Short mmCIF file of C-alpha atoms and ligand atoms in Angstrom, two decimals:
data_model
loop_
_atom_site.label_atom_id
_atom_site.label_comp_id
_atom_site.label_asym_id
_atom_site.label_seq_id
_atom_site.Cartn_x
_atom_site.Cartn_y
_atom_site.Cartn_z
CA MET G 1 74.19 104.14 134.08
CA SER G 2 73.30 104.56 137.73
CA ASN G 3 70.69 106.86 139.22
CA GLU G 4 71.55 106.59 142.89
CA THR G 5 69.93 109.71 144.30
CA THR G 6 72.15 109.59 147.34
CA ARG G 7 74.86 111.34 145.32
CA GLU G 8 74.70 115.01 146.01
CA LYS G 9 73.54 117.31 143.21
CA PRO G 10 75.38 120.61 143.34
CA TRP G 11 72.17 122.64 143.41
CA THR G 12 70.12 120.98 146.18
CA GLY G 13 70.71 123.80 148.71
CA ARG G 14 67.36 125.55 148.21
CA PHE G 15 65.35 122.33 147.75
CA THR G 16 63.61 120.39 150.51
CA GLU G 17 62.25 117.46 148.48
CA PRO G 18 64.21 115.11 146.23
CA THR G 19 63.68 115.19 142.46
CA ASP G 20 60.94 112.92 141.16
CA ALA G 21 62.64 109.83 139.72
CA PHE G 22 61.04 110.20 136.30
CA VAL G 23 61.78 113.92 136.14
CA GLU G 24 65.38 113.17 136.97
CA ALA G 25 65.70 110.89 133.95
CA PHE G 26 63.54 113.20 131.82
CA THR G 27 65.75 116.24 132.40
CA ALA G 28 69.09 114.46 132.24
CA SER G 29 71.37 114.81 129.23
CA VAL G 30 74.33 112.73 130.39
CA GLU G 31 73.46 109.82 128.15
CA PHE G 32 74.09 111.89 125.03
CA ASP G 33 76.32 114.78 126.15
CA GLN G 34 79.06 112.53 127.59
CA ARG G 35 80.53 112.28 124.10
CA MET G 36 81.90 115.83 124.66
CA TYR G 37 83.98 114.74 127.67
CA ARG G 38 87.32 115.61 126.05
CA GLN G 39 86.19 119.13 125.22
CA ASP G 40 84.59 119.58 128.65
CA ILE G 41 87.81 118.60 130.39
CA ALA G 42 89.96 120.74 128.09
CA GLY G 43 87.65 123.70 128.81
CA SER G 44 87.89 123.11 132.57
CA ILE G 45 91.68 122.84 132.47
CA ALA G 46 91.94 126.11 130.53
CA HIS G 47 89.51 127.75 132.96
CA ALA G 48 91.55 126.58 135.97
CA ARG G 49 94.76 127.88 134.39
CA MET G 50 93.09 131.23 133.80
CA LEU G 51 91.79 131.40 137.39
CA ALA G 52 95.32 130.80 138.68
CA HIS G 53 96.73 133.32 136.20
CA VAL G 54 94.48 136.06 137.64
CA GLY G 55 95.08 134.95 141.25
CA VAL G 56 91.67 133.44 142.02
CA LEU G 57 93.22 129.99 142.47
CA SER G 58 96.65 129.20 143.88
CA GLY G 59 99.19 127.39 141.73
CA GLN G 60 98.77 124.34 143.95
CA GLU G 61 95.01 124.35 143.57
CA ARG G 62 95.33 124.68 139.80
CA ASP G 63 97.72 121.75 139.61
CA ALA G 64 95.54 119.55 141.76
CA ILE G 65 92.51 120.33 139.58
CA ILE G 66 94.40 119.65 136.35
CA ALA G 67 95.85 116.38 137.62
CA GLY G 68 92.40 115.29 138.83
CA LEU G 69 90.76 116.14 135.49
CA GLU G 70 93.43 114.25 133.58
CA GLU G 71 92.88 111.18 135.72
CA ILE G 72 89.15 111.46 135.08
CA ARG G 73 89.75 111.66 131.33
CA ALA G 74 91.81 108.47 131.49
CA GLU G 75 89.11 106.83 133.58
CA ILE G 76 86.47 107.74 130.97
CA GLU G 77 88.67 106.43 128.19
CA ARG G 78 89.10 103.14 130.02
CA GLY G 79 85.31 102.93 130.22
CA GLU G 80 85.43 102.95 134.02
CA PHE G 81 83.80 106.28 134.78
CA PRO G 82 80.64 105.85 136.92
CA TRP G 83 78.20 108.03 134.94
CA SER G 84 75.14 108.96 136.98
CA ILE G 85 71.75 110.16 135.78
CA ALA G 86 71.18 111.79 139.18
CA LEU G 87 74.03 114.12 138.30
CA GLU G 88 72.08 115.19 135.22
CA ASP G 89 74.74 116.02 132.70
CA LEU G 90 78.33 115.55 131.71
CA HIS G 91 79.41 118.75 133.45
CA MET G 92 78.08 117.85 136.91
CA ASN G 93 79.24 114.26 136.59
CA ILE G 94 82.82 115.34 136.01
CA GLU G 95 82.77 118.08 138.63
CA ALA G 96 81.37 115.73 141.29
CA ARG G 97 83.96 113.11 140.41
CA LEU G 98 86.71 115.70 140.66
CA THR G 99 85.64 116.71 144.14
CA GLY G 100 85.36 113.04 145.06
CA ARG G 101 88.96 112.54 143.96
CA ILE G 102 90.80 115.69 145.08
CA GLY G 103 88.52 116.94 147.85
CA VAL G 104 87.42 120.49 148.54
CA THR G 105 89.68 122.10 145.90
CA GLY G 106 87.51 120.45 143.26
CA LYS G 107 84.63 122.64 144.40
CA LYS G 108 86.58 125.75 143.36
CA LEU G 109 86.73 124.87 139.67
CA HIS G 110 83.29 126.31 138.93
CA THR G 111 84.28 129.77 140.19
CA GLY G 112 83.38 132.48 137.68
CA ARG G 113 81.70 130.00 135.38
CA SER G 114 78.24 128.53 134.79
CA ARG G 115 77.09 125.42 133.00
CA ASN G 116 75.50 127.82 130.53
CA ASP G 117 78.77 129.19 129.18
CA GLN G 118 80.45 125.83 129.82
CA VAL G 119 78.08 123.84 127.62
CA ALA G 120 78.14 126.44 124.84
CA THR G 121 81.94 126.24 124.91
CA ASP G 122 81.94 122.45 124.84
CA ILE G 123 79.64 122.26 121.82
CA ARG G 124 81.72 124.77 119.89
CA LEU G 125 84.96 122.90 120.66
CA TYR G 126 83.34 119.61 119.76
CA LEU G 127 81.85 120.91 116.52
CA ARG G 128 85.12 122.59 115.55
CA ASP G 129 86.89 119.21 115.76
CA GLU G 130 84.11 117.47 113.88
CA ILE G 131 84.06 120.07 111.09
CA ASP G 132 87.74 119.31 110.60
CA ALA G 133 87.01 115.59 110.47
CA VAL G 134 84.12 116.11 108.03
CA CYS G 135 86.26 118.35 105.81
CA SER G 136 89.10 115.86 105.61
CA GLU G 137 86.66 113.10 104.56
CA LEU G 138 85.21 115.53 102.04
CA ARG G 139 88.68 116.19 100.62
CA ARG G 140 89.30 112.44 100.34
CA LEU G 141 86.12 112.09 98.31
CA GLN G 142 87.10 115.04 96.10
CA HIS G 143 90.48 113.45 95.37
CA GLY G 144 88.68 110.22 94.46
CA LEU G 145 86.44 112.12 92.05
CA LEU G 146 89.44 113.72 90.38
CA GLU G 147 90.99 110.30 89.87
CA VAL G 148 87.84 109.05 88.14
CA ALA G 149 87.47 112.27 86.10
CA GLU G 150 91.03 111.98 84.84
CA ARG G 151 90.69 108.30 84.01
CA GLU G 152 87.36 108.86 82.21
CA ALA G 153 88.17 112.18 80.50
CA GLU G 154 87.42 110.64 77.09
CA THR G 155 84.60 108.32 78.09
CA ILE G 156 81.45 109.33 76.24
CA MET G 157 78.01 109.08 77.77
CA PRO G 158 74.66 110.67 77.03
CA GLY G 159 74.14 113.95 78.87
CA PHE G 160 70.56 114.39 80.04
CA THR G 161 67.98 117.09 80.49
CA HIS G 162 64.55 115.96 81.74
CA LEU G 163 66.30 112.58 82.00
CA GLN G 164 66.01 112.41 78.20
CA THR G 165 69.15 112.07 76.11
CA ALA G 166 70.24 115.62 75.29
CA GLN G 167 73.85 115.89 74.08
CA PRO G 168 76.87 113.68 74.49
CA VAL G 169 79.17 114.55 77.39
CA THR G 170 82.26 112.96 78.81
CA PHE G 171 81.94 110.97 82.00
CA GLY G 172 84.92 112.88 83.40
CA HIS G 173 82.98 116.09 82.87
CA HIS G 174 80.04 114.63 84.76
CA MET G 175 82.34 113.73 87.67
CA MET G 176 83.70 117.26 87.72
CA ALA G 177 80.16 118.60 88.15
CA TRP G 178 79.96 116.60 91.37
CA PHE G 179 83.37 117.90 92.35
CA GLU G 180 82.14 121.49 92.05
CA MET G 181 79.16 120.80 94.31
CA LEU G 182 81.50 119.37 96.94
CA GLU G 183 83.89 122.27 96.65
CA ARG G 184 81.07 124.69 97.51
CA ASP G 185 80.19 122.45 100.48
CA TRP G 186 83.77 122.59 101.68
CA GLN G 187 83.82 126.38 101.41
CA ARG G 188 80.55 126.64 103.34
CA LEU G 189 81.88 124.45 106.15
CA GLN G 190 85.07 126.49 106.37
CA ASP G 191 83.05 129.67 106.56
CA CYS G 192 80.81 128.17 109.23
CA ARG G 193 83.89 127.11 111.22
CA ARG G 194 84.94 130.74 111.62
CA ARG G 195 81.74 131.49 113.52
CA VAL G 196 81.87 128.22 115.47
CA ASN G 197 85.34 129.01 116.78
CA ILE G 198 84.30 131.88 119.07
CA MET G 199 84.51 131.44 122.84
CA PRO G 200 81.45 132.00 125.06
CA LEU G 201 83.33 131.27 128.31
CA GLY G 202 83.25 134.20 130.71
CA ALA G 203 79.57 134.91 130.06
CA ALA G 204 78.88 132.74 133.13
CA ALA G 205 75.12 132.26 133.66
CA LEU G 206 74.12 135.23 131.47
CA ALA G 207 75.56 138.51 132.75
CA GLY G 208 79.28 137.84 133.11
CA THR G 209 81.11 137.39 136.40
CA SER G 210 82.45 139.65 139.15
CA TYR G 211 85.80 137.81 139.26
CA PRO G 212 88.72 139.48 137.47
CA ILE G 213 88.77 136.92 134.65
CA ASP G 214 91.02 137.08 131.58
CA ARG G 215 88.95 135.78 128.70
CA GLU G 216 91.69 136.28 126.12
CA PHE G 217 93.91 133.98 128.16
CA THR G 218 91.34 131.17 128.15
CA ALA G 219 90.60 131.67 124.45
CA ARG G 220 94.29 131.32 123.59
CA GLU G 221 94.57 128.16 125.69
CA LEU G 222 91.67 126.60 123.81
CA GLY G 223 92.63 127.76 120.32
CA PHE G 224 89.58 129.97 119.81
CA ASP G 225 89.82 132.68 117.14
CA GLY G 226 87.97 135.20 119.27
CA ILE G 227 85.64 135.72 122.22
CA ALA G 228 81.89 136.32 122.18
CA GLU G 229 81.16 140.04 122.55
CA ASN G 230 77.94 139.85 124.52
CA SER G 231 77.31 137.56 127.49
CA LEU G 232 73.55 137.17 126.88
CA ASP G 233 74.16 136.22 123.26
CA ALA G 234 77.12 134.00 124.21
CA VAL G 235 75.07 131.61 126.37
CA SER G 236 71.97 131.52 124.18
CA ASP G 237 73.35 131.55 120.64
CA ARG G 238 73.01 128.32 118.69
CA ASP G 239 73.26 129.91 115.22
CA PHE G 240 76.54 128.09 114.68
CA ALA G 241 74.83 124.72 115.12
CA ILE G 242 72.05 125.72 112.73
CA GLU G 243 74.55 126.96 110.16
CA PHE G 244 76.48 123.72 110.34
CA THR G 245 73.33 121.66 109.99
CA ALA G 246 72.23 123.79 107.03
CA ALA G 247 75.59 123.22 105.33
CA ALA G 248 75.24 119.52 106.15
CA ALA G 249 71.71 119.36 104.74
CA LEU G 250 72.91 120.84 101.47
CA LEU G 251 75.86 118.46 101.35
CA MET G 252 73.50 115.54 101.98
CA THR G 253 71.23 116.87 99.24
CA HIS G 254 74.19 116.70 96.87
CA LEU G 255 75.03 113.16 97.95
CA SER G 256 71.37 112.26 97.55
CA ARG G 257 71.28 113.56 93.98
CA TRP G 258 74.34 111.53 93.06
CA SER G 259 72.88 108.54 94.80
CA GLU G 260 69.85 108.80 92.56
CA GLU G 261 72.14 108.74 89.52
CA LEU G 262 74.18 105.83 90.85
CA VAL G 263 71.01 103.84 91.51
CA LEU G 264 69.72 104.51 88.00
CA TRP G 265 73.07 103.78 86.39
CA SER G 266 73.37 100.48 88.25
CA SER G 267 70.07 99.23 86.84
CA SER G 268 70.08 96.81 83.91
CA GLN G 269 68.07 99.44 81.99
CA PHE G 270 71.00 101.91 82.11
CA ASP G 271 73.86 99.53 82.93
CA PHE G 272 76.46 102.35 83.01
CA ILE G 273 78.35 101.31 86.15
CA ASP G 274 79.03 98.47 88.55
CA LEU G 275 79.50 99.62 92.14
CA GLY G 276 81.37 96.47 93.07
CA ASP G 277 80.27 93.54 95.21
CA SER G 278 81.68 95.02 98.40
CA PHE G 279 79.34 98.02 98.13
CA CYS G 280 76.16 96.13 97.23
CA THR G 281 73.93 93.62 98.93
CA GLY G 282 71.78 90.74 97.77
CA SER G 283 68.14 89.85 98.08
CA SER G 284 66.96 87.12 100.45
CA ILE G 285 64.40 85.92 97.91
CA MET G 286 65.56 86.90 94.40
CA PRO G 287 68.89 85.19 93.70
CA GLN G 288 69.76 87.39 90.71
CA LYS G 289 69.65 90.68 92.63
CA LYS G 290 72.61 92.90 93.44
CA ASN G 291 71.19 96.00 95.03
CA PRO G 292 72.82 99.45 95.25
CA ASP G 293 71.98 99.71 98.96
CA VAL G 294 74.75 102.18 99.76
CA PRO G 295 73.54 105.01 97.51
CA GLU G 296 69.93 104.20 98.39
CA LEU G 297 70.69 104.52 102.09
CA VAL G 298 72.63 107.75 101.60
CA ARG G 299 69.70 109.14 99.61
CA GLY G 300 67.42 108.10 102.47
CA LYS G 301 69.64 109.58 105.17
CA SER G 302 69.40 113.04 103.62
CA GLY G 303 65.89 113.04 105.11
CA ARG G 304 67.05 112.84 108.68
CA VAL G 305 69.58 115.67 108.26
CA ASN G 306 66.93 117.92 106.68
CA GLY G 307 64.77 117.01 109.68
CA HIS G 308 67.50 118.02 112.13
CA LEU G 309 67.79 121.41 110.45
CA ILE G 310 64.08 122.03 110.92
CA ALA G 311 64.31 120.73 114.52
CA LEU G 312 67.06 123.20 115.41
CA LEU G 313 65.37 126.16 113.74
CA THR G 314 62.17 125.33 115.57
CA LEU G 315 64.06 124.84 118.84
CA MET G 316 65.32 128.40 118.70
CA LYS G 317 62.39 130.31 117.24
CA ALA G 318 60.56 131.17 120.46
CA GLN G 319 63.36 131.35 123.00
CA PRO G 320 63.67 134.57 124.95
CA LEU G 321 67.16 135.55 126.05
CA ALA G 322 69.21 134.10 127.57
CA TYR G 323 69.78 130.38 128.33
CA ASN G 324 66.74 128.11 128.48
CA LYS G 325 66.67 124.40 129.13
CA ASP G 326 65.28 124.04 125.60
CA ASN G 327 68.88 124.36 124.48
CA GLN G 328 69.68 120.92 125.83
CA GLU G 329 67.69 119.66 122.82
CA ASP G 330 70.34 121.02 120.45
CA LYS G 331 72.69 118.10 120.98
CA GLU G 332 70.99 115.03 119.59
CA PRO G 333 70.12 116.61 116.21
CA LEU G 334 73.58 118.10 115.94
CA PHE G 335 75.38 114.89 116.90
CA ASP G 336 73.28 112.77 114.58
CA THR G 337 73.94 115.24 111.76
CA ILE G 338 77.68 114.89 112.35
CA ASP G 339 77.54 111.08 112.55
CA THR G 340 75.36 110.78 109.46
CA LEU G 341 77.48 113.13 107.41
CA LYS G 342 80.75 111.45 108.35
CA GLY G 343 79.37 108.00 107.62
CA CYS G 344 77.99 109.00 104.21
CA LEU G 345 81.19 110.78 103.21
CA LYS G 346 83.32 107.85 104.29
CA VAL G 347 81.35 105.30 102.34
CA TYR G 348 81.32 107.52 99.24
CA ALA G 349 85.05 108.24 99.48
CA ASP G 350 85.67 104.47 99.63
CA MET G 351 83.17 103.57 96.90
CA ILE G 352 83.55 106.21 94.15
CA PRO G 353 87.14 105.55 93.03
CA ASN G 354 86.38 101.82 92.90
CA MET G 355 83.24 101.86 90.79
CA HIS G 356 83.57 100.09 87.47
CA VAL G 357 82.63 102.31 84.52
CA LYS G 358 81.01 100.46 81.61
CA ARG G 359 82.36 102.59 78.79
CA ASP G 360 80.81 100.60 75.95
CA ALA G 361 77.32 100.71 77.41
CA MET G 362 77.58 104.47 77.95
CA TYR G 363 78.79 104.97 74.39
CA GLU G 364 75.94 102.85 72.97
CA ALA G 365 73.39 104.82 74.99
CA ALA G 366 74.77 108.11 73.68
CA ARG G 367 74.57 106.79 70.13
CA ARG G 368 70.93 105.80 70.50
CA GLY G 369 69.32 109.07 71.55
CA PHE G 370 70.06 111.43 68.58
CA SER G 371 72.42 113.20 70.93
CA THR G 372 74.25 114.98 68.10
CA ALA G 373 71.12 116.64 66.68
CA THR G 374 72.21 120.04 68.06
CA ASP G 375 75.58 119.56 66.39
CA LEU G 376 73.84 119.11 63.05
CA ALA G 377 71.83 122.29 63.62
CA ASP G 378 75.01 124.21 64.50
CA TYR G 379 76.62 122.80 61.34
CA LEU G 380 73.77 124.16 59.21
CA VAL G 381 74.06 127.55 60.91
CA ARG G 382 77.75 127.65 60.02
CA LYS G 383 76.69 127.03 56.41
CA GLY G 384 74.43 130.09 56.52
CA VAL G 385 71.06 128.58 57.51
CA PRO G 386 69.21 130.66 60.17
CA PHE G 387 69.09 128.74 63.49
CA ARG G 388 65.27 128.38 63.58
CA ASP G 389 65.25 126.88 60.08
CA ALA G 390 68.15 124.61 60.99
CA HIS G 391 66.19 123.42 64.05
CA GLU G 392 63.26 122.52 61.77
CA VAL G 393 65.47 120.69 59.26
CA VAL G 394 67.13 118.60 61.97
CA GLY G 395 63.75 117.84 63.55
CA LYS G 396 62.65 116.29 60.25
CA ALA G 397 65.89 114.31 59.95
CA VAL G 398 65.40 112.96 63.49
CA ARG G 399 61.84 111.91 62.67
CA ALA G 400 63.17 110.01 59.64
CA GLY G 401 65.79 108.40 61.90
CA ILE G 402 63.15 107.32 64.42
CA GLU G 403 61.06 105.79 61.64
CA SER G 404 63.97 103.83 60.18
CA GLY G 405 65.58 103.03 63.54
CA ARG G 406 68.91 104.73 62.84
CA ASP G 407 71.00 107.50 64.35
CA LEU G 408 71.80 110.60 62.26
CA SER G 409 75.39 109.44 61.88
CA GLU G 410 74.14 106.18 60.33
CA MET G 411 72.33 107.91 57.43
CA HIS G 412 73.88 108.29 54.00
CA LEU G 413 74.92 111.68 52.74
CA GLU G 414 72.27 111.59 50.01
CA GLU G 415 69.54 110.95 52.58
CA LEU G 416 70.70 113.82 54.73
CA ARG G 417 70.86 116.14 51.73
CA GLN G 418 67.11 115.59 51.20
CA PHE G 419 66.59 117.77 54.27
CA SER G 420 69.05 120.49 53.27
CA ASP G 421 71.31 120.76 50.24
CA VAL G 422 73.99 122.70 52.16
CA ILE G 423 74.94 119.42 53.86
CA GLY G 424 78.27 118.06 52.62
CA GLU G 425 80.61 115.13 53.35
CA ASP G 426 82.14 117.06 56.27
CA VAL G 427 78.86 116.68 58.22
CA PHE G 428 80.06 113.34 59.56
CA ASP G 429 82.79 115.08 61.52
CA VAL G 430 80.15 116.72 63.69
CA LEU G 431 77.68 113.85 63.76
CA THR G 432 80.08 111.55 65.57
CA LEU G 433 80.03 111.53 69.35
CA GLU G 434 83.77 112.20 69.51
CA GLY G 435 83.40 115.22 67.21
CA SER G 436 80.52 116.54 69.29
CA VAL G 437 82.32 116.44 72.65
CA SER G 438 85.66 117.69 71.39
CA ALA G 439 83.96 120.66 69.70
CA ARG G 440 82.94 121.96 73.16
CA ASN G 441 86.46 123.04 73.81
CA HIS G 442 86.32 126.03 76.14
CA VAL G 443 86.67 126.46 79.90
CA GLY G 444 83.70 124.69 81.48
CA GLY G 445 82.99 122.61 78.34
CA THR G 446 82.87 118.83 78.06
CA ALA G 447 85.82 118.26 75.66
CA PRO G 448 88.34 115.70 77.02
CA GLU G 449 91.07 118.33 76.82
CA GLN G 450 88.99 120.65 79.01
CA VAL G 451 88.24 117.91 81.52
CA ARG G 452 91.96 117.24 81.93
CA ALA G 453 92.63 120.95 82.38
CA ALA G 454 89.79 121.21 84.91
CA VAL G 455 91.31 118.33 86.89
CA VAL G 456 94.67 120.11 86.98
CA ARG G 457 93.06 123.36 88.19
CA ALA G 458 91.02 121.44 90.76
CA ARG G 459 94.13 119.77 92.19
CA GLU G 460 95.67 123.22 92.60
CA ARG G 461 92.56 124.43 94.41
CA LEU G 462 92.82 121.51 96.83
CA GLU G 463 96.36 122.38 97.86
N1 LIG R 501 72.81 119.94 130.16
C1 LIG R 501 72.61 121.35 129.94
C2 LIG R 501 72.49 121.60 128.42
O1 LIG R 501 72.81 120.75 127.69
C3 LIG R 501 73.76 122.12 130.48
C4 LIG R 501 73.40 123.53 130.87
C5 LIG R 501 72.44 123.48 131.99
N2 LIG R 501 72.22 124.76 132.54
C6 LIG R 501 71.17 125.00 133.33
N3 LIG R 501 71.04 126.19 133.81
N4 LIG R 501 70.31 124.08 133.62
O2 LIG R 501 72.09 122.65 127.96
#
């Protein structure tokens, strides 16, 4: 990137001394805002069309501007655009290049517009596209989860509370819990998109413009759902970026929670899953290691997105109306949030459907933790024992099981009857893991039949 100060800044008219070299670099944003070049050019083309539509530009001027901007876009895409720090930001770089290419007509593009409404428009267009990209990656991950849930509808694992074995659940049911979290994330992003897709253009610097502009025309050209009502708010509002980052932070929190589970499950202590060699890495010193780096890194990256949310909230909290240069600081947190989120979703969407589920190990773990104790209590209640007494009876049976190293289902009928004489041969139907999960056969329950039905409903919701 060059910083030849000889190139004319568009605002030097009232200045007598050149900008300090360090200040020039300190105030520049071109290094990070150039990624919005496509949106900036699309916004400028729509603005030029509108200016011609209302008679501020001639048809010839409009066409020259559009052709020049399209050439510049191609030049950027070829990697040949001479970005300059002296020209501060993306907007002035492109405008100066346009004038360099098409001459004096280029200087008319900025009529009735300011960088303040221009940059707010660019960010919204950029974020709108990125929300769509994030949401399609999210959908891909959701489809992957449904595949696993369907395949593992009957796979039994221990369900946990306090990370202690609680009751048996099906692995498919566990996957569907993750699906629900993601579905709420998707809804939140869609809701956020509606407020992102509002056009600030026309607000100019802060007060609007004296040219006879047609904002509806520009909004239609750019595919906005509506136009910002108030010019002061239009140039200074960054709520949409905060909302997106908040939705992203929650999504990352979800991914981080799953990551924690995947890391635990990959350990030899749990041994529930194998993430596959292509999603793990080795240790440079311990030859036996296969580390779940992907979920660990995703768990770690949730920290930076939470940080960006706090950065943006803090950025805005003391800003008087309308635009302030502070707002230039919105971009890096927002862009990094987008990049992080897309990366994490991509790697999860690739990894989840391919993880190997160790059904036998899960089953063994469920068998070990007295996970059907509640089923025994419910059985006693059905035989007329008050629940509190049943709880006490089962507690004693569990203690006997711990002492003799056996699960409830491994005790003989006569042994079990020592704790309560209402217990009969049919108790073994509820003490088995299969009996326990299939008894929870209602909408939202863990029974295999319910998991399959939930998958069907989920597929319909995705359509
Ligand atoms: N680079 C600036 C930003 O990102 C563009 C708007 C500058 N406007 C101004 N009045 N200095 O916010």
